Coordinates of C-alpha atoms and ligand atoms in Angstrom, one line a residue:
X516 CA 22.2 -33.3 8.7
X517 CA 18.6 -32.5 8.8
X518 CA 16.3 -35.5 8.0
X519 CA 13.5 -34.6 5.6
X520 CA 10.6 -36.9 4.5
X521 CA 10.5 -37.1 0.7
X522 CA 7.4 -38.3 -1.0
X523 CA 8.3 -38.6 -4.7
X524 CA 4.7 -39.3 -5.6
X525 CA 3.7 -40.6 -9.0
X526 CA 3.3 -39.5 -12.7
X527 CA 6.1 -37.0 -13.2
X528 CA 6.8 -37.1 -9.4
X529 CA 9.9 -39.2 -9.6
X530 CA 11.4 -37.2 -12.5
X531 CA 11.0 -33.9 -10.8
X532 CA 12.0 -35.2 -7.3
X533 CA 15.2 -36.7 -8.9
X534 CA 15.9 -33.2 -10.2
X535 CA 15.7 -31.7 -6.6
X536 CA 17.8 -34.5 -5.1
X537 CA 20.6 -33.9 -7.7
X538 CA 20.4 -30.1 -7.1
X539 CA 20.6 -30.5 -3.4
X540 CA 23.7 -32.8 -3.8
X541 CA 25.4 -30.3 -6.1
X542 CA 24.7 -27.4 -3.6
X543 CA 25.8 -29.7 -0.7
X544 CA 22.6 -29.0 1.2
X545 CA 22.9 -30.8 4.6
X546 CA 19.7 -32.7 4.2
X547 CA 19.2 -36.4 4.4
X548 CA 16.1 -37.8 2.6
X549 CA 13.8 -40.2 4.2
X550 CA 11.9 -41.5 1.2
X551 CA 8.3 -42.7 1.8
X552 CA 5.6 -43.8 -0.6
X553 CA 2.2 -42.2 -1.3
X554 CA -0.2 -41.9 -4.3
X555 CA -1.6 -44.2 -6.9
X556 CA 1.4 -46.6 -7.3
X557 CA 1.5 -46.8 -3.6
X558 CA -2.2 -47.7 -3.5
X559 CA -1.7 -50.4 -6.1
X560 CA 1.2 -51.9 -4.1
X561 CA 0.0 -51.5 -0.5
X562 CA -3.8 -51.0 -0.8
X563 CA -3.6 -47.4 0.6
X564 CA -2.5 -44.2 -1.1
X565 CA -1.1 -42.9 2.2
X566 CA 0.4 -45.6 4.5
X567 CA 0.7 -44.9 8.3
X568 CA 4.5 -45.3 7.8
X569 CA 4.5 -42.2 5.6
X570 CA 2.4 -40.1 8.0
X571 CA 4.6 -41.2 10.9
X572 CA 7.8 -40.2 9.1
X573 CA 6.4 -36.7 8.6
X574 CA 5.3 -36.5 12.2
X575 CA 8.8 -37.7 13.3
X576 CA 10.9 -35.5 10.9
X577 CA 8.5 -32.6 11.2
X578 CA 9.3 -31.5 7.7
X579 CA 8.5 -33.0 4.3
X580 CA 8.9 -32.4 0.5
X581 CA 6.1 -33.9 -1.5
X582 CA 5.9 -34.6 -5.2
X583 CA 2.5 -34.8 -6.9
X584 CA 0.3 -37.8 -6.2
X585 CA -2.5 -39.1 -8.4
X586 CA -5.8 -39.5 -6.5
X587 CA -7.1 -43.0 -7.1
X588 CA -10.6 -42.7 -8.7
X589 CA -13.6 -44.7 -7.5
X590 CA -11.8 -46.3 -4.5
X591 CA -13.4 -44.0 -1.9
X592 CA -10.0 -42.8 -0.9
X593 CA -9.7 -39.0 -0.2
X594 CA -6.9 -37.1 -1.8
X595 CA -3.5 -37.6 -0.2
X596 CA -3.0 -33.9 0.0
X597 CA -6.2 -33.2 1.8
X598 CA -5.6 -36.1 4.2
X599 CA -2.1 -34.8 5.0
X600 CA -3.2 -31.2 5.6
X601 CA -6.2 -32.2 7.8
X602 CA -4.6 -35.0 9.8
X603 CA -1.5 -32.9 10.6
X604 CA -3.4 -29.7 11.1
X605 CA -1.4 -27.8 8.5
X606 CA -3.6 -24.8 8.7
X607 CA -1.6 -22.4 6.6
X608 CA -1.2 -22.8 2.8
X609 CA 1.5 -20.4 1.6
X610 CA 1.7 -19.8 -2.1
X611 CA 4.3 -17.2 -3.4
X612 CA 3.8 -15.9 -6.9
X613 CA 6.9 -14.1 -8.1
X614 CA 7.9 -13.1 -11.6
X615 CA 10.7 -15.3 -12.9
X616 CA 13.3 -14.1 -15.4
X617 CA 13.0 -15.5 -18.9
X618 CA 9.3 -16.4 -18.4
X619 CA 7.0 -14.4 -20.7
X620 CA 4.0 -13.0 -18.9
X621 CA 1.7 -10.0 -19.2
X622 CA 3.1 -8.3 -16.1
X623 CA 6.7 -7.6 -15.3
X624 CA 7.2 -7.3 -11.6
X625 CA 4.9 -9.4 -9.5
X626 CA 5.8 -10.5 -6.0
X627 CA 2.7 -11.6 -4.1
X628 CA 2.4 -14.2 -1.3
X629 CA -1.1 -15.8 -0.9
X630 CA -1.8 -17.2 2.5
X631 CA -4.8 -19.5 2.4
X632 CA -6.6 -20.9 5.5
X633 CA -6.3 -24.6 4.8
X634 CA -8.8 -26.4 7.1
X635 CA -12.2 -24.6 7.4
X636 CA -14.7 -22.9 5.1
X637 CA -16.6 -25.2 2.7
X638 CA -13.6 -27.6 2.8
X639 CA -15.0 -29.2 6.0
X640 CA -17.0 -31.1 3.4
X641 CA -20.1 -31.0 5.6
X642 CA -22.6 -31.7 2.9
X643 CA -26.2 -32.9 2.7
X644 CA -28.8 -33.6 0.0
X645 CA -31.7 -31.8 1.6
X646 CA -34.2 -32.9 -1.1
X647 CA -33.6 -34.6 -4.4
X648 CA -33.2 -31.1 -5.9
X649 CA -31.3 -29.3 -3.2
X650 CA -27.7 -29.8 -2.0
X651 CA -26.2 -28.0 0.9
X652 CA -22.6 -27.3 2.0
X653 CA -22.0 -25.8 5.4
X654 CA -19.5 -23.0 5.4
X655 CA -17.7 -22.9 8.7
X656 CA -15.5 -20.1 9.8
X657 CA -14.3 -20.1 13.4
X658 CA -12.7 -17.4 15.7
X659 CA -10.0 -19.9 16.6
X660 CA -9.2 -20.9 13.0
X661 CA -9.3 -17.3 11.9
X662 CA -6.9 -16.3 14.7
X663 CA -4.5 -19.1 13.7
X664 CA -4.3 -18.1 10.1
X665 CA -4.2 -14.3 10.7
X666 CA -1.5 -14.5 13.4
X667 CA 0.5 -16.7 11.1
X668 CA 0.0 -14.2 8.2
X669 CA 1.1 -11.2 10.4
X670 CA 4.2 -13.2 11.6
X671 CA 5.0 -14.3 8.1
X672 CA 4.7 -10.7 6.7
X673 CA 7.0 -9.3 9.5
X674 CA 9.5 -12.2 9.2
X675 CA 9.9 -11.8 5.5
X676 CA 10.4 -8.0 5.7
X677 CA 7.1 -7.4 3.8
X678 CA 5.1 -4.3 4.5
X679 CA 1.5 -4.8 3.7
X680 CA -1.0 -7.6 4.6
X681 CA -4.4 -7.5 3.0
X682 CA -7.3 -9.5 4.3
X683 CA -9.6 -10.8 1.5
X684 CA -13.3 -11.5 2.3
X685 CA -16.9 -11.2 1.3
X686 CA -18.1 -9.7 4.5
X687 CA -20.6 -7.4 2.7
X688 CA -22.7 -10.5 1.9
X689 CA -21.6 -13.2 4.3
X690 CA -21.7 -10.9 7.2
X691 CA -21.3 -13.5 9.9
X692 CA -18.7 -15.9 8.5
X693 CA -16.5 -13.5 6.6
X694 CA -17.4 -10.9 9.2
X695 CA -15.8 -13.0 11.9
X696 CA -12.8 -13.6 9.6
X697 CA -12.4 -9.8 9.1
X698 CA -13.1 -9.0 12.8
X699 CA -10.3 -11.4 13.9
X700 CA -7.9 -9.8 11.4
X701 CA -8.7 -6.3 12.6
X702 CA -8.2 -7.2 16.2
X703 CA -4.8 -8.8 15.5
X704 CA -3.6 -5.9 13.3
X705 CA -3.4 -3.8 16.5
X706 CA -0.5 -5.9 17.6
X707 CA 1.5 -5.3 14.4
X708 CA 1.7 -1.5 13.9
X709 CA 4.7 -1.9 11.6
X710 CA 2.5 -3.7 9.0
X711 CA 0.1 -1.9 6.8
X712 CA -3.1 -4.0 7.4
X713 CA -6.0 -3.4 5.0
X714 CA -8.9 -5.4 3.5
X715 CA -10.6 -5.9 0.2
X716 CA -13.7 -7.7 -1.1
X717 CA -12.7 -10.8 -3.1
X718 CA -14.3 -9.8 -6.4
X719 CA -12.6 -6.4 -6.3
X720 CA -9.3 -8.1 -5.6
X721 CA -9.7 -10.4 -8.6
X722 CA -10.4 -7.4 -10.9
X723 CA -7.4 -5.5 -9.5
X724 CA -5.1 -8.6 -9.7
X725 CA -5.6 -8.9 -13.5
X726 CA -5.2 -5.1 -14.1
X727 CA -2.6 -4.0 -11.5
X728 CA -1.1 -7.0 -9.6
X729 CA 2.2 -5.3 -8.8
X730 CA 0.5 -3.3 -6.0
X731 CA -0.3 -6.3 -3.8
X732 CA 2.1 -7.8 -1.2
X733 CA 0.8 -10.5 1.1
X734 CA -2.9 -11.7 1.0
X735 CA -4.7 -13.7 3.6
X736 CA -7.9 -15.5 2.6
X737 CA -10.4 -18.0 3.8
X738 CA -10.0 -21.5 2.2
X739 CA -12.2 -21.3 -0.9
X740 CA -11.2 -17.8 -2.0
X741 CA -7.6 -18.7 -1.3
X742 CA -7.9 -21.8 -3.5
X743 CA -9.1 -19.7 -6.4
X744 CA -7.0 -16.6 -6.0
X745 CA -3.8 -18.6 -5.5
X746 CA -4.2 -20.2 -8.9
X747 CA -5.0 -16.9 -10.4
X748 CA -1.8 -15.5 -9.0
X749 CA 0.1 -18.6 -10.3
X750 CA -1.3 -17.8 -13.8
X751 CA 0.0 -14.2 -13.5
X752 CA 3.6 -15.4 -13.2
X753 CA 3.5 -18.2 -15.8
X754 CA 1.3 -21.0 -14.6
X755 CA 1.1 -24.0 -12.3
X756 CA 4.4 -25.5 -13.6
X757 CA 6.2 -22.7 -11.7
X758 CA 4.1 -22.5 -8.5
X759 CA 5.5 -23.7 -5.2
X760 CA 3.6 -24.1 -1.9
X761 CA 4.0 -24.8 1.7
X762 CA 1.5 -26.3 4.0
X763 CA 2.4 -25.1 7.5
X764 CA 1.3 -26.1 10.9
X765 CA 2.5 -25.3 14.4
X766 CA 5.0 -28.1 14.5
X767 CA 5.1 -29.6 11.1
X768 CA 5.3 -28.4 7.5
X769 CA 4.9 -30.1 4.1
X770 CA 6.2 -28.4 0.9
X771 CA 4.9 -29.3 -2.5
X772 CA 4.5 -28.2 -6.1
X773 CA 1.0 -27.0 -6.8
X774 CA 0.5 -28.9 -10.0
X775 CA -0.6 -32.6 -10.2
X776 CA 1.1 -35.7 -11.5
X777 CA 0.7 -34.8 -15.2
X778 CA 0.0 -38.3 -16.4
X779 CA 0.0 -37.0 -20.0
X780 CA 3.7 -36.3 -19.9
X781 CA 4.9 -38.8 -17.3
X782 CA 8.0 -40.8 -18.2
X783 CA 8.9 -38.6 -21.2
X784 CA 11.6 -36.6 -19.4
X785 CA 9.9 -33.3 -20.4
X786 CA 8.3 -32.2 -17.1
X787 CA 9.3 -28.8 -15.6
X788 CA 10.8 -29.3 -12.1
X789 CA 10.7 -25.6 -11.3
X790 CA 7.7 -25.7 -9.0
X791 CA 9.2 -28.5 -6.9
X792 CA 12.6 -26.8 -6.9
X793 CA 11.0 -23.6 -5.6
X794 CA 9.0 -25.6 -3.0
X795 CA 12.2 -27.2 -1.8
X796 CA 13.8 -23.7 -1.4
X797 CA 10.8 -22.5 0.5
X798 CA 11.3 -25.5 2.7
X799 CA 15.0 -24.7 3.2
X800 CA 14.1 -21.1 4.3
X801 CA 11.5 -22.6 6.7
X802 CA 14.2 -24.7 8.4
X803 CA 16.7 -22.0 8.6
X804 CA 18.9 -22.8 5.6
X805 CA 18.3 -19.6 3.8
X806 CA 21.8 -19.4 2.2
X807 CA 21.3 -22.7 0.4
X808 CA 17.8 -21.7 -0.7
X809 CA 19.1 -18.4 -2.2
X810 CA 22.0 -20.1 -3.9
X811 CA 19.6 -22.6 -5.6
X812 CA 17.1 -19.9 -6.6
X813 CA 19.9 -17.8 -8.1
X814 CA 21.1 -20.8 -10.2
X815 CA 17.5 -21.5 -11.3
X816 CA 17.0 -17.8 -12.3
X817 CA 20.3 -17.7 -14.2
X818 CA 19.4 -20.8 -16.1
X819 CA 16.0 -19.5 -17.1
X820 CA 17.5 -16.1 -18.0
X821 CA 19.9 -17.8 -20.3
X822 CA 17.0 -19.2 -22.2
X823 CA 17.3 -22.8 -21.0
X824 CA 13.7 -23.9 -20.6
X825 CA 11.5 -26.9 -20.6
X826 CA 8.8 -27.4 -23.3
X827 CA 5.9 -26.0 -21.2
X828 CA 7.8 -22.6 -21.2
X829 CA 8.4 -22.7 -24.9
X830 CA 11.9 -24.2 -24.6
X831 CA 13.3 -27.5 -25.9
X832 CA 15.3 -28.8 -23.0
X833 CA 14.5 -32.1 -21.2
X834 CA 14.0 -32.3 -17.5
X835 CA 17.5 -33.8 -17.1
X836 CA 19.1 -31.2 -19.3
X837 CA 17.4 -28.4 -17.5
X838 CA 18.5 -29.9 -14.1
X839 CA 22.1 -30.2 -15.4
X840 CA 22.1 -26.6 -16.4
X841 CA 21.1 -25.5 -12.9
X842 CA 23.8 -27.7 -11.5
X843 CA 26.3 -26.1 -13.8
X844 CA 25.2 -22.7 -12.4
X845 CA 25.6 -23.9 -8.9
X846 CA 29.1 -25.2 -9.6
X847 CA 30.1 -21.9 -11.2
X848 CA 29.5 -20.1 -7.9
X849 CA 30.5 -22.9 -5.6
X850 CA 31.9 -21.1 -2.6
X851 CA 31.8 -22.0 1.0
X852 CA 28.3 -21.6 2.3
X853 CA 27.9 -20.8 5.9
X854 CA 25.7 -23.5 7.4
X855 CA 22.8 -22.0 9.2
X856 CA 24.2 -21.5 12.7
X857 CA 21.2 -23.0 14.4
X858 CA 18.8 -25.5 12.9
X859 CA 15.5 -24.2 13.7
X860 CA 12.0 -25.1 12.5
X861 CA 11.0 -21.5 11.7
X862 CA 11.4 -18.0 13.0
X863 CA 7.7 -17.6 12.8
X864 CA 6.1 -17.5 16.3
X865 CA 3.0 -19.6 16.7
X866 CA 0.4 -18.6 19.2
X867 CA -2.3 -20.7 20.9
X868 CA -5.8 -20.0 19.7
X869 CA -8.1 -18.1 22.0
X870 CA -10.1 -20.2 24.4
X871 CA -13.8 -20.8 23.7
X872 CA -16.0 -17.7 24.2
X873 CA -18.9 -18.5 26.6
X874 CA -22.4 -18.4 25.3
X875 CA -24.4 -18.7 28.6
X876 CA -26.0 -15.3 28.1
X877 CA -27.3 -16.2 24.7
X878 CA -31.1 -16.7 24.7
X879 CA -33.0 -19.0 22.4
X880 CA -35.5 -16.8 20.6
X881 CA -36.7 -19.1 17.8
X882 CA -36.2 -21.7 15.2
X883 CA -35.5 -21.9 11.5
X884 CA -37.2 -25.0 10.3
X885 CA -36.1 -26.4 6.9
X886 CA -38.8 -28.4 5.2
X887 CA -39.5 -30.2 2.0
X888 CA -42.7 -28.9 0.5
X889 CA -44.0 -29.4 -3.0
X890 CA -46.6 -26.8 -3.6
X891 CA -46.3 -23.1 -2.8
X892 CA -50.1 -22.8 -2.9
X893 CA -50.5 -25.1 0.1
X894 CA -48.0 -23.2 2.3
X895 CA -50.9 -21.8 4.4
X896 CA -51.2 -25.4 5.8
X897 CA -48.0 -24.8 7.7
X898 CA -49.0 -23.9 11.3
X899 CA -49.0 -20.1 12.1
X900 CA -48.4 -20.7 15.8
X901 CA -47.2 -23.5 18.0
X902 CA -47.2 -22.6 21.7
X903 CA -45.1 -19.4 21.9
X904 CA -43.5 -19.8 18.5
X905 CA -45.1 -17.8 15.8
X906 CA -44.4 -18.2 12.1
X907 CA -42.8 -14.8 11.1
X908 CA -41.3 -15.6 7.7
X909 CA -40.9 -18.2 5.0
X910 CA -38.1 -18.0 2.5
X911 CA -37.2 -19.9 -0.7
X912 CA -33.6 -20.0 -1.8
X913 CA -32.9 -17.2 0.6
X914 CA -35.6 -14.8 -0.5
X915 CA -38.7 -14.0 1.6
X916 CA -41.9 -15.3 0.1
X917 CA -44.1 -15.0 3.3
X918 CA -45.7 -12.7 4.6
X919 CA -46.9 -11.5 1.1
X920 CA -46.2 -10.1 -1.3
X921 CA -44.8 -13.2 -3.0
X922 CA -42.1 -12.1 -5.4
X923 CA -41.9 -13.7 -8.8
X924 CA -38.9 -15.9 -8.3
X925 CA -38.0 -19.5 -9.2
X926 CA -39.0 -21.6 -6.2
X927 CA -37.8 -25.1 -5.3
X928 CA -39.2 -27.7 -3.0
X929 CA -37.2 -26.6 0.0
X930 CA -38.4 -23.9 2.4
X931 CA -37.1 -22.2 5.5
X932 CA -39.8 -21.4 8.0
X933 CA -38.8 -18.9 10.7
X934 CA -40.6 -19.2 14.0
X935 CA -39.9 -16.6 16.7
X936 CA -41.0 -16.2 20.3
X937 CA -41.3 -13.2 22.5
X938 CA -40.2 -15.3 25.5
X939 CA -36.9 -17.0 26.0
X940 CA -37.2 -20.7 25.0
X941 CA -35.8 -23.9 26.4
X942 CA -34.6 -27.0 24.5
X943 CA -37.7 -28.7 25.9
X944 CA -39.8 -26.1 24.0
X945 CA -38.0 -27.0 20.8
X946 CA -38.6 -30.7 21.3
X947 CA -42.3 -30.0 21.8
X948 CA -42.4 -27.9 18.7
X949 CA -40.7 -30.6 16.6
X950 CA -43.1 -33.2 18.0
X951 CA -46.0 -31.2 16.8
X952 CA -44.4 -30.5 13.4
X953 CA -43.7 -34.3 13.0
X954 CA -47.3 -35.2 14.0
X955 CA -48.5 -32.9 11.2
X956 CA -46.4 -35.0 8.8
X957 CA -44.3 -32.1 7.7
X958 CA -41.0 -33.4 6.2
X959 CA -38.3 -31.5 7.9
X960 CA -34.6 -31.9 7.2
X961 CA -33.0 -29.8 9.9
X962 CA -33.5 -26.9 12.2
X963 CA -31.3 -24.0 13.3
X964 CA -31.7 -22.8 16.8
X965 CA -32.0 -19.0 16.6
X966 CA -30.4 -17.0 19.4
X967 CA -29.9 -13.5 20.6
X968 CA -27.6 -11.7 22.9
X969 CA -28.1 -8.2 24.4
X970 CA -31.2 -7.9 22.2
X971 CA -29.1 -8.5 19.1
X972 CA -30.2 -11.3 16.7
X973 CA -27.4 -13.8 16.1
X974 CA -28.7 -14.9 12.7
X975 CA -29.1 -13.2 9.3
X976 CA -32.3 -11.9 7.8
X977 CA -33.7 -13.3 4.5
X978 CA -33.6 -11.2 1.4
X979 CA -36.6 -8.9 1.7
X980 CA -37.3 -9.8 5.4
Ligands
NAI2364 P1 -2.0 -31.6 -13.6 O1 -1.4 -30.4 -12.9 O2 -1.3 -32.9 -13.3 O3 -1.8 -31.4 -15.2 C1 -2.5 -30.3 -15.9 C2 -1.7 -29.9 -17.1 O4 -0.5 -29.3 -16.8 C3 -1.3 -31.2 -18.0 O5 -1.3 -30.9 -19.3 C4 0.2 -31.4 -17.5 O6 1.0 -32.0 -18.5 C5 0.7 -30.0 -17.3 N1 1.7 -29.9 -16.2 C6 1.5 -30.1 -14.9 N2 2.6 -30.0 -14.2 C7 3.6 -29.8 -15.1 C8 5.0 -29.7 -15.1 N3 5.7 -29.7 -13.9 N4 5.7 -29.6 -16.2 C9 5.1 -29.5 -17.4 N5 3.7 -29.6 -17.6 C10 3.0 -29.8 -16.4 O7 -3.5 -31.7 -13.3 P2 -4.5 -32.9 -13.6 O8 -4.2 -33.5 -15.0 O9 -5.9 -32.3 -13.4 O10 -4.3 -34.0 -12.5 C11 -3.6 -35.2 -12.7 C12 -3.6 -36.0 -11.3 O11 -2.9 -35.2 -10.4 C13 -5.0 -36.2 -10.7 O12 -5.0 -37.5 -10.2 C14 -5.1 -35.2 -9.6 O13 -5.9 -35.6 -8.6 C15 -3.6 -35.1 -9.2 N6 -3.3 -33.8 -8.5 C16 -2.4 -33.9 -7.5 C17 -1.9 -32.8 -6.9 C18 -0.9 -32.9 -5.8 O14 -0.5 -34.0 -5.5 N7 -0.4 -31.8 -5.3 C19 -2.4 -31.4 -7.3 C20 -3.3 -31.5 -8.4 C21 -3.8 -32.6 -9.0

């Protein structure tokens, strides 16, 4: 028996988890549930939406199935999902979108898997109010994080007998961050000659997904694009009520339905358990119980094909009636299922990330100084030169406004002043520079140290620079 942590969650969580428990019993899946609390009801009972005991159970069992959890509002608690993903380093979010029989959609034959990087990007939530009018989020993409998600994606593609892996990005605009994501993908693709590796810009992908989705196979994306595109793909095959997901890390994995706790229909016995059932079969495949997974999926498909559906899909069956119908299908074909001969976590190989790349030979060549400044007319008061550092450019909202000509653009009270030096600088030089800027009572929020390597600037230019 494989022990699996089960978080029933709240709202419709208990109803749809009960459905999975009954289906597993009927299919005689050798899984023992270790039920643990999380979510709003748990918060009301224990004062935390995610008790240590629950996290420890996942760490111990290494595998979990999670129902939806309501995020308590106004308590300062982060979402249970985000906390689980981050604290357990579940870096890969896998979201299959496959056409189901009996579900009416615009397209007939979709079978896409979206693999979303789950940790980095804007989801680091590194945010600052720069001025009362300007908010900033740092978008972080790392070589190591990109390596982990891409190597997982290639392994997943190969293990699931898929042929094509497409890297989705916006490297034409975000040349450094998405550029690094794409570069890491291209490097790794050399090791997988059996997989057709290609790439596409995210906006073009979205257009093609809503016109010709059948042509895509596996997609790998940075966090925020993955978040959006995976919901788009779920919509293509019938909506969130059908969308399963897995959050996978090197040693642990948590599978969950994509939808939330649906408080509007909770307790009414009308929720669709399909997304959680499909999450549970993903989980079974992950732990080497493919036969059970296929049996349950077949029973689910037969049920839908025969027109037995919950209300959200235009049917009139309750959660329990729908579940009973699946169980009937399972019983119809109840034959001896060969238990997976070895219980293994996953056939996917995980690799260690590359070690840090040294930056000793990078030279400091200047500073981007971000300041609050109210009047564009008084910008000439900003010093032209401090020691070796010369003011070369000022931009507003990313567009160059100095040296002239000043374009006719909307300007806000937040400016980037780029100072560059002909000579290599030290950190002491930067301190001296900041001391002088501070003495001039210039309100600065932050600086970026500008560097170069082999005469190549390691920072982007402003629009028009
Ligand atoms: P939601 O996904 O719970 O509901 C959106 C709409 O879809 C509602 O009309 C609901 O009735 C319907 N729906 C969702 N799942 C369904 C199902 N299985 N069967 C039939 N209809 C279904 O999103 P909402 O209302 O924005 O969020 C409610 C709560 O869930 C919030 O506290 C949110 O933070 C939380 N949430 C939790 C997630 C998780 O634990 N994985 C994911 C998304 C939201």
